[in-house]
CSV table of C-alpha atoms and ligand atoms in Angstrom, one decimal:
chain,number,residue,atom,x,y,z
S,3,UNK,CA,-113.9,58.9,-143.1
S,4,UNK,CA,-111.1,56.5,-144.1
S,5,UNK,CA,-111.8,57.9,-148.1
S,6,UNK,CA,-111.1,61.8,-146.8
S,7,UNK,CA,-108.3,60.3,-144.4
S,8,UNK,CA,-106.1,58.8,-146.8
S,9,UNK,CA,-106.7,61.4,-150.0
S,10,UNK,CA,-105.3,64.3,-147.7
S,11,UNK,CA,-102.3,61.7,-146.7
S,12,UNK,CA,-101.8,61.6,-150.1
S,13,UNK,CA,-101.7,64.9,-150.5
S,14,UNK,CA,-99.1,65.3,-148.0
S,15,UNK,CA,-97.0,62.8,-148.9
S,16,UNK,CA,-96.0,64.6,-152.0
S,17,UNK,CA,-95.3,67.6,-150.5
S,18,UNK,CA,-93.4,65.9,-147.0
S,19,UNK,CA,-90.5,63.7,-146.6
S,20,UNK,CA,-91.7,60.9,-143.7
S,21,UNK,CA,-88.8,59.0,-143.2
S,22,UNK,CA,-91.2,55.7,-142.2
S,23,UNK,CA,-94.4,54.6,-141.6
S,24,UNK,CA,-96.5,52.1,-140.0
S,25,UNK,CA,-100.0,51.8,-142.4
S,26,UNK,CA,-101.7,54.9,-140.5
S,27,UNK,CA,-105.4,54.5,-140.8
S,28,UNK,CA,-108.5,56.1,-139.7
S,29,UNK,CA,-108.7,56.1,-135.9
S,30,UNK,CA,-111.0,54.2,-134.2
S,31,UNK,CA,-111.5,54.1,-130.2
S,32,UNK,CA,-109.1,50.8,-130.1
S,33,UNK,CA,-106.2,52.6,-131.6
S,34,UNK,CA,-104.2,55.7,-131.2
S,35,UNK,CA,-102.3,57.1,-133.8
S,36,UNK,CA,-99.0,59.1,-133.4
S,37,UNK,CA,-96.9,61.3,-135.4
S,38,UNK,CA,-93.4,61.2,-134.3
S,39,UNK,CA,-90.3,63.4,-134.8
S,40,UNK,CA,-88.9,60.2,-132.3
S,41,UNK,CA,-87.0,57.6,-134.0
S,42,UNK,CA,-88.9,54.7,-134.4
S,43,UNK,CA,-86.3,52.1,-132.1
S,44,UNK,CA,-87.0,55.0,-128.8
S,45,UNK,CA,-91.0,55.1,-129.3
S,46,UNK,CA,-91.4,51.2,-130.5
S,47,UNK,CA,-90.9,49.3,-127.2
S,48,UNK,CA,-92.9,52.0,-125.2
S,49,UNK,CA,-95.8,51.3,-127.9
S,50,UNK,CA,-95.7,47.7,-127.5
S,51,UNK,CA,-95.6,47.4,-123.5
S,52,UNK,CA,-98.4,50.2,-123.8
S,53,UNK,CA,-100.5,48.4,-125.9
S,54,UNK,CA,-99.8,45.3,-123.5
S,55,UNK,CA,-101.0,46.8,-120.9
S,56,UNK,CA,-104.3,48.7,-121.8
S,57,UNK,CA,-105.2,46.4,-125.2
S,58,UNK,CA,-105.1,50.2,-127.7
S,59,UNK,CA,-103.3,50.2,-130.2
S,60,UNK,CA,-101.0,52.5,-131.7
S,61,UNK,CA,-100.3,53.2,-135.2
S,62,UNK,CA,-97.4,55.6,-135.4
S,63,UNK,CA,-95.8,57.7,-138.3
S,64,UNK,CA,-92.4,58.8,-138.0
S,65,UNK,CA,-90.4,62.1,-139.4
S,66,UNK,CA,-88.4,65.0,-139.1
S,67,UNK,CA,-90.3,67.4,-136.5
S,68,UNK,CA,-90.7,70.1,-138.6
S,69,UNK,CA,-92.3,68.1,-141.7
S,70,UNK,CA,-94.9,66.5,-139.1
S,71,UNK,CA,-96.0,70.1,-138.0
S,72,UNK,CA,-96.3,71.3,-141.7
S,73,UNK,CA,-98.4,68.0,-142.2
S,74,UNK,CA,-100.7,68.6,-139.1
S,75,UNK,CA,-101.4,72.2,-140.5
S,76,UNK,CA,-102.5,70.9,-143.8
S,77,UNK,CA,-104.1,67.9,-142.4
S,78,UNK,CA,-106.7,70.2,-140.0
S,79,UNK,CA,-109.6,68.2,-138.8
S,80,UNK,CA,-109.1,65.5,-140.9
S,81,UNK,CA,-105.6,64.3,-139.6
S,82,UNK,CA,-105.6,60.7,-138.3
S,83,UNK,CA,-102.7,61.7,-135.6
S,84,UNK,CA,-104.6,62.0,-132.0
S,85,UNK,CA,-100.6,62.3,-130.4
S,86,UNK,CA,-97.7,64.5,-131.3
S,87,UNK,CA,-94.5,63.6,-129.9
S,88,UNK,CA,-91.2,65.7,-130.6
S,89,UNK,CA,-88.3,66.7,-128.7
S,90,UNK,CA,-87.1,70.0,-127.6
S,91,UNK,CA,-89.6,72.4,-125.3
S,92,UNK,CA,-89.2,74.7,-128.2
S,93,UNK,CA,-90.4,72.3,-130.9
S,94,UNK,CA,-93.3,71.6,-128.5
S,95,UNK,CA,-93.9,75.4,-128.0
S,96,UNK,CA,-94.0,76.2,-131.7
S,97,UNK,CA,-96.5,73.4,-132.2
S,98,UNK,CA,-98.4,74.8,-129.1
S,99,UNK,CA,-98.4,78.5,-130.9
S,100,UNK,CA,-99.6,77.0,-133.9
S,101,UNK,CA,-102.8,75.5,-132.4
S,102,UNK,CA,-102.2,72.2,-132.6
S,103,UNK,CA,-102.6,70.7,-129.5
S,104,UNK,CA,-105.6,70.4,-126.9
S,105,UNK,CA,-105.0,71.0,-123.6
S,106,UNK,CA,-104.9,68.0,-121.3
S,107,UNK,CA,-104.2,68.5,-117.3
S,108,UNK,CA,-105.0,65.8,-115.6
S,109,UNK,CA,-104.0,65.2,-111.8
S,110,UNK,CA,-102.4,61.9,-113.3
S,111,UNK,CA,-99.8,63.7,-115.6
S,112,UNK,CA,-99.5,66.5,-112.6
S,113,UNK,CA,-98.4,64.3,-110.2
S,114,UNK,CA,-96.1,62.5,-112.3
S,115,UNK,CA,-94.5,65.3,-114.5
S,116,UNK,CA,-93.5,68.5,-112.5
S,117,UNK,CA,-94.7,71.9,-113.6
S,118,UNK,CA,-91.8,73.0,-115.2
S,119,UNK,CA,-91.5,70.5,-117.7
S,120,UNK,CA,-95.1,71.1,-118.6
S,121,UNK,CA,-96.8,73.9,-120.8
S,122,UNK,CA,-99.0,75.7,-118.3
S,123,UNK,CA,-101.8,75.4,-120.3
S,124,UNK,CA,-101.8,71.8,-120.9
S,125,UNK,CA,-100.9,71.6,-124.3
S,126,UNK,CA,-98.2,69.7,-124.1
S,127,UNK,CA,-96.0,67.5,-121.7
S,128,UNK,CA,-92.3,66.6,-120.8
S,129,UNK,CA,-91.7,63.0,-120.8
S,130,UNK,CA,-87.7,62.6,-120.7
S,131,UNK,CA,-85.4,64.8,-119.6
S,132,UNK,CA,-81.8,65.7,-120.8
S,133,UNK,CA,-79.2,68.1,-119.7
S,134,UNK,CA,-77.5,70.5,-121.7
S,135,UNK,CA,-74.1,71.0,-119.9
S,136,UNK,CA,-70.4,71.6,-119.6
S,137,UNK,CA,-68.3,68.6,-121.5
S,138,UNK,CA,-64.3,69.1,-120.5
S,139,UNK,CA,-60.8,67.4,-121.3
S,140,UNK,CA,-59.6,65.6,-118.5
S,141,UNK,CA,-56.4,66.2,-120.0
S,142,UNK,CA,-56.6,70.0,-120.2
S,143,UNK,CA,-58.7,71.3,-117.6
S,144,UNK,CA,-59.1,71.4,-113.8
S,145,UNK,CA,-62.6,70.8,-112.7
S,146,UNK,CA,-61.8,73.1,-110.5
S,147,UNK,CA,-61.7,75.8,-113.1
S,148,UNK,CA,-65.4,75.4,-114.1
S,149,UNK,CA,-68.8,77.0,-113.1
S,150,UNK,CA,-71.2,78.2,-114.2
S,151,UNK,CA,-72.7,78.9,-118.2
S,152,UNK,CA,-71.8,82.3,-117.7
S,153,UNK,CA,-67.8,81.3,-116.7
S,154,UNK,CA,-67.6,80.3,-120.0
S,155,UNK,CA,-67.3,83.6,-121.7
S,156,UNK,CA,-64.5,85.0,-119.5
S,157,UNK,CA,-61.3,85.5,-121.0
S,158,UNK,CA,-59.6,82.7,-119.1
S,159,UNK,CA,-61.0,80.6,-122.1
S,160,UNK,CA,-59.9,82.0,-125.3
S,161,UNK,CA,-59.7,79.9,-128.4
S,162,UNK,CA,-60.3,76.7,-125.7
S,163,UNK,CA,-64.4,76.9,-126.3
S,164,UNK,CA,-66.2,74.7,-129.0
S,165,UNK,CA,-69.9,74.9,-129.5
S,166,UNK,CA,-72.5,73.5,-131.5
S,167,UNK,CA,-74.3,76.0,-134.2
S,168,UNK,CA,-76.9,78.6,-133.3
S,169,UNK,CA,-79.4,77.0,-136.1
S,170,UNK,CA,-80.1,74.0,-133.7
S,171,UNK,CA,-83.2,74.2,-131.6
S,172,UNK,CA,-80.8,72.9,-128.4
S,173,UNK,CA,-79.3,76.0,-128.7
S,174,UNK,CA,-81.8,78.4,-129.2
S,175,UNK,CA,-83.4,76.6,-126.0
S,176,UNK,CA,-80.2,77.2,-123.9
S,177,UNK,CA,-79.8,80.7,-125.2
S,178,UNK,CA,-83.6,81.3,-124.1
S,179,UNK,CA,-82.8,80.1,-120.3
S,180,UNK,CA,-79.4,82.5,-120.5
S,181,UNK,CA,-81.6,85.3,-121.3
S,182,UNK,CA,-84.3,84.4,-119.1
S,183,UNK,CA,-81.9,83.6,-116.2
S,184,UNK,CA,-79.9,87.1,-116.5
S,185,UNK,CA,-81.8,89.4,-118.9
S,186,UNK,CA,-80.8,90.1,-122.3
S,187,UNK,CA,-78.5,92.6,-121.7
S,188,UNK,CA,-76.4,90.2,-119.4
S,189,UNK,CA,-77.4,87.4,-121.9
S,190,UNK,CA,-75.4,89.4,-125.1
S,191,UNK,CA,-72.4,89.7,-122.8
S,192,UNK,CA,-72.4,86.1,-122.3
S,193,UNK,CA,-72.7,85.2,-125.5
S,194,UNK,CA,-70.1,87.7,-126.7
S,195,UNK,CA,-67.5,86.3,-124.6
S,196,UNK,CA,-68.6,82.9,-125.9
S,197,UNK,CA,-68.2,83.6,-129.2
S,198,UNK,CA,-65.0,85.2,-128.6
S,199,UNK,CA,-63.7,82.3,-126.5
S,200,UNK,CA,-64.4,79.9,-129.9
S,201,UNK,CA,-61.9,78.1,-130.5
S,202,UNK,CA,-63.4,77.1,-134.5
S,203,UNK,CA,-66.5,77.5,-135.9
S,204,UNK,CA,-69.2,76.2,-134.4
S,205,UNK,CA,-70.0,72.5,-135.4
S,206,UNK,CA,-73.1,70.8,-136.5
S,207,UNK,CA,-73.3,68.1,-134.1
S,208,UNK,CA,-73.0,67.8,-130.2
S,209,UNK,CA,-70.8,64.7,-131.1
S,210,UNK,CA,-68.6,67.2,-133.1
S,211,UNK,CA,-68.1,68.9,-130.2
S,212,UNK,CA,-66.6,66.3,-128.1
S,213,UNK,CA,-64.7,65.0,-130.9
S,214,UNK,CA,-63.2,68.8,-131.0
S,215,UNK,CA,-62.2,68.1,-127.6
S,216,UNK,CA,-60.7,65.0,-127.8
S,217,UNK,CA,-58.4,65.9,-130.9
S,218,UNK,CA,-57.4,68.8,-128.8
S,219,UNK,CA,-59.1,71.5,-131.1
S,220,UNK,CA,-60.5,72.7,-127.7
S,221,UNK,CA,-61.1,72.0,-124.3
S,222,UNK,CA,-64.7,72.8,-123.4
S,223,UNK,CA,-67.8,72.8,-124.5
S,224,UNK,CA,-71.7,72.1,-124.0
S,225,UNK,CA,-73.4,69.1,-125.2
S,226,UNK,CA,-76.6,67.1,-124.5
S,227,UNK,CA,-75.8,64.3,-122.0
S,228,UNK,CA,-77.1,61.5,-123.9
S,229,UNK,CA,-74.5,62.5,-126.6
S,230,UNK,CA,-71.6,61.9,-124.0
S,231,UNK,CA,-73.3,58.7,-122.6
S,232,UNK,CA,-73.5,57.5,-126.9
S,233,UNK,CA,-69.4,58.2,-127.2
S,234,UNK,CA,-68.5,57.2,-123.4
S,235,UNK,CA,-70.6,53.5,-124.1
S,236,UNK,CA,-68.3,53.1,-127.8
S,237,UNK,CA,-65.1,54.6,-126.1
S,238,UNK,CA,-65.2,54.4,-122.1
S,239,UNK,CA,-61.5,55.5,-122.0
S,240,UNK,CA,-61.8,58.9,-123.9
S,241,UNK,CA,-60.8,61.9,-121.9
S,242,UNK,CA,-63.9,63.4,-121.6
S,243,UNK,CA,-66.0,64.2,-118.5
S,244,UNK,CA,-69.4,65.9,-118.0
S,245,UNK,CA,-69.4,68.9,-115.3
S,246,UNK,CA,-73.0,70.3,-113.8
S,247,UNK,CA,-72.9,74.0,-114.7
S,248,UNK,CA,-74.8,76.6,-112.3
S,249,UNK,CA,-75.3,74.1,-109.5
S,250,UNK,CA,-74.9,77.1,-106.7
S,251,UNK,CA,-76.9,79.7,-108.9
S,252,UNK,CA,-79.8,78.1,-111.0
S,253,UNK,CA,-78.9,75.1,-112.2
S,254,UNK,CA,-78.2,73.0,-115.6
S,255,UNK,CA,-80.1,74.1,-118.3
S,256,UNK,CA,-83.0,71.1,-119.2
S,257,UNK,CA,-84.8,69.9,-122.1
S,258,UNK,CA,-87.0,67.4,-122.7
S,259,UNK,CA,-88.9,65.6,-125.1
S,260,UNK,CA,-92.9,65.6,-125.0
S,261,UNK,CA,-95.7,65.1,-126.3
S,262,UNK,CA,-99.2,66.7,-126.8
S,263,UNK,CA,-102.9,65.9,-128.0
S,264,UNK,CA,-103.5,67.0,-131.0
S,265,UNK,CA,-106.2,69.5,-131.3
S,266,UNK,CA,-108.2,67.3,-134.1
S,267,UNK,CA,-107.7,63.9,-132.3
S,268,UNK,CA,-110.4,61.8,-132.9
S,269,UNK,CA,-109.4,59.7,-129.8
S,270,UNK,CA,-108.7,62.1,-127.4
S,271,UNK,CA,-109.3,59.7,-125.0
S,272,UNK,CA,-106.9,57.4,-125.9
S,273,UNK,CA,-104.3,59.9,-126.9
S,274,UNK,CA,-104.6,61.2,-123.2
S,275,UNK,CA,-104.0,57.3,-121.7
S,276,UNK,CA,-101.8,56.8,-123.9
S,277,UNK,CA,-100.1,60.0,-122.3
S,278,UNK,CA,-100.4,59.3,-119.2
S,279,UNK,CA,-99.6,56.2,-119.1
S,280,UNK,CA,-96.0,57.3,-120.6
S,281,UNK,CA,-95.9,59.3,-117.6
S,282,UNK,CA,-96.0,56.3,-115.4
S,283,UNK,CA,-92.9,55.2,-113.3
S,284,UNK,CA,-93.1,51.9,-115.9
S,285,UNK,CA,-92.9,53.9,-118.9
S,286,UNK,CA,-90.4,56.3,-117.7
S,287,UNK,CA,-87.8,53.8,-116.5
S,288,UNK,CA,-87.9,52.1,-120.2
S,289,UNK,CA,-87.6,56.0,-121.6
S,290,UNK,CA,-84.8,56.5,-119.6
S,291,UNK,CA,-82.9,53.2,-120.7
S,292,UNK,CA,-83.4,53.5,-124.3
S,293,UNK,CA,-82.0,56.9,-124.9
S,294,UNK,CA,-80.1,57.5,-121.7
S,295,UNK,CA,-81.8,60.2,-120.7
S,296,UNK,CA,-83.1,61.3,-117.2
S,297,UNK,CA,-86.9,60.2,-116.8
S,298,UNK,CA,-89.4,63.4,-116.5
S,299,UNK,CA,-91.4,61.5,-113.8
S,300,UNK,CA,-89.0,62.9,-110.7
S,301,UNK,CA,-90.3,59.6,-108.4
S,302,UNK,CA,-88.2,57.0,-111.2
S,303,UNK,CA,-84.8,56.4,-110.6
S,304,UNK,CA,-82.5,57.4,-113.5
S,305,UNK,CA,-80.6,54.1,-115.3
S,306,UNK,CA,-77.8,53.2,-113.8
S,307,UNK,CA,-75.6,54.3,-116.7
S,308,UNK,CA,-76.6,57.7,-116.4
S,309,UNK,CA,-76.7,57.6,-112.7
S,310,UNK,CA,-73.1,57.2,-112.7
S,311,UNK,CA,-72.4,61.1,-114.0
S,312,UNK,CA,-73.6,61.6,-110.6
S,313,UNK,CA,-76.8,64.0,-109.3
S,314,UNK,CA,-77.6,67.4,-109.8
S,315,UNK,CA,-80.1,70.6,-109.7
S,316,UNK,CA,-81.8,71.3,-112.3
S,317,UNK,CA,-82.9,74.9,-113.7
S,318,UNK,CA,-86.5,75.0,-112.7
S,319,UNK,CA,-87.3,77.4,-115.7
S,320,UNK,CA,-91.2,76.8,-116.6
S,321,UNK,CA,-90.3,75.1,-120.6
S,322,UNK,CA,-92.4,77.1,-122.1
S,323,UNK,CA,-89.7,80.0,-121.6
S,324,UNK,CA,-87.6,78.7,-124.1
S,325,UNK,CA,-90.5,79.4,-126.8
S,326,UNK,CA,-91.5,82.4,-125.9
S,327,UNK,CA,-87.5,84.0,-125.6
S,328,UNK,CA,-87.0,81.9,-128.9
S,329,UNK,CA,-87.0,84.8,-131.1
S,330,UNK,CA,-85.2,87.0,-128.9
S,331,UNK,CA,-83.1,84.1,-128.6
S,332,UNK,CA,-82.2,84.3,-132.1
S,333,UNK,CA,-82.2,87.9,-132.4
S,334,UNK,CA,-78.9,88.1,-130.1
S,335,UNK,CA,-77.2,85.4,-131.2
S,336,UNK,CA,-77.3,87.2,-134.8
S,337,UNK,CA,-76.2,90.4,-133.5
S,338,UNK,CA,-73.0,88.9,-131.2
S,339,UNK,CA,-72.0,87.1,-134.3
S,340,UNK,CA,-72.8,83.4,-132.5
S,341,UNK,CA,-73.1,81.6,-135.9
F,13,FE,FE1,-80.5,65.1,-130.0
């Protein structure tokens, strides 16, 4: 097993970049192994206090999300990784569509993760949350002034808009819950006025975005709220404040990042404590602290660092929406001209 194990590693090692990894080894009951698009410093701790607590192990292997899906393809029954862990619902989706995950629904991962931030087949599971919302110049706008996603494209913000490319997943997720929220007639209207409401093209980075705003290149536009709670921690006085968009329609727009069995796992049971047991109110409030993101598990209290942006209502969109509008997602973002 370990022979046949490590050969097809090899194998995929010449064709993959992995970024790191942590001697991944044929599984055995007393050890899970991971594949992780999660940088090692956010997955480490929770490995460690896991392994603490229920004496398994876990051997992880970390790299870019896409290169860890290729590898699980080529790897079929004979991959080592029992977990996959990734963020983005669409990531999670696309792994889901290319059968790589088992389904797992146990009434300990339903009562700690709610339904929307679950695949409804099981194959995969939200374990932190983030919000993709409005970001604003407390120089140049009135608070006042903002709304909704939608508000956005109206004409009241011409050449004031930044946004972050269409190529990024985030994006393609948000664009799914715009069409999904409105219908893709509404949706292309939306992104239209969006795209005509640019004030540059769009940048690569959600911390590009802010930095647009703050050098007065523009003065809205969406970001993840980790991203704001990264620049706020280095720059507390930078005049830059999140707004929750669509809180009297449906809500800010969530992501999350997950995780899922993998379909080959030769500790299934271990991959599904190990999943559970990151659903737990333990696990969640070091999740939420290391990344500053909102724990899935609704019964944890956020840190208080994100706390302070204040509460809000969340779109209740089932995830798995923003796989299956993905393409269409993509599709009108081409045709508006939303590069
Ligand atoms: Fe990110």
């Amino acid at each position: 097993m370990k022979i046949k194990v490590l050969a097809v590693s090899t194998v995929a090692f010449c064709l993959l970049t992995v970024s790191s990894i942590a001697t991944v080894q044929a599984a055995s009951q007393d050890s899970v192994t991971v594949y992780s698009a999660r940088k090692e410093h956010l997955i480490q701790p929770l490995f460690k206090a896991f392994t603490k607590d229920t004496g398994i192990k876990v051997e992880y292997l970390t790299g870019k999300g896409n290169a860890l899906i290729e590898r699980l393809k080529l790897e079929g029954k004979n991959t080592p990784a029992d977990m996959f862990m990734t963020v983005d619902a669409g990531n999670l989706w696309y792994a889901g569509s290319q059968d790589l995950f088992q389904s797992v629904q146990t009434d300990t991962i339903k009562n700690n993760i709610p339904a929307h931030l679950r695949d409804p087949q099981g194959l995969w599971t939200g374990l932190s949350v983030r919000a993709r919302t409005i970001v604003y110049s407390t120089k140049r706008v009135d608070p006042a002034d903002l709304s909704t996603y939608a508000d956005l494209s109206l004409p009241k913000w011409q050449n004031r808009l930044c946004l972050r490319t269409s190529r990024k997943i985030y994006t393609k997720s948000l664009v799914a819950a715009v069409i999904y929220n409105h219908g893709k007639d509404a949706a292309g209207e939306i992104i239209s006025g969006w795209v005509n409401n640019l004030a540059a093209t769009p940048n690569a980075k959600d911390s590009q975005v802010m930095q647009a705003i703050l050098s007065g290149q523009c003065d809205a536009g969406l970001v993840n709220t980790y991203y704001f709670g990264r620049l706020i921690e280095k720059n507390p006085d930078a005049a830059l404040k999140l707004f929750w968009a669509n809180q009297d329609t449906t809500g800010v727009h969530v992501n999350i990042s997950g995780a899922g069995v993998t379909k080959h796992a030769s500790n299934a049971t271990g991959a599904i404590a190990l999943l559970e047991w990151l659903s737990s109110a333990k696990a969640q409030t070091i999740y939420g602290a290391l990344n500053k993101e909102y724990p899935a598990n609704q019964n944890v209290d956020s840190d208080p660092v994100v706390s302070a942006w204040g509460a809000f209502k969340q779109d209740k969109m089932n995830l798995s929406q923003a796989g299956i509008l993905q393409a269409e997602a993509v599709k009108l973002m081409q045709i508006k001209g939303y590069r």
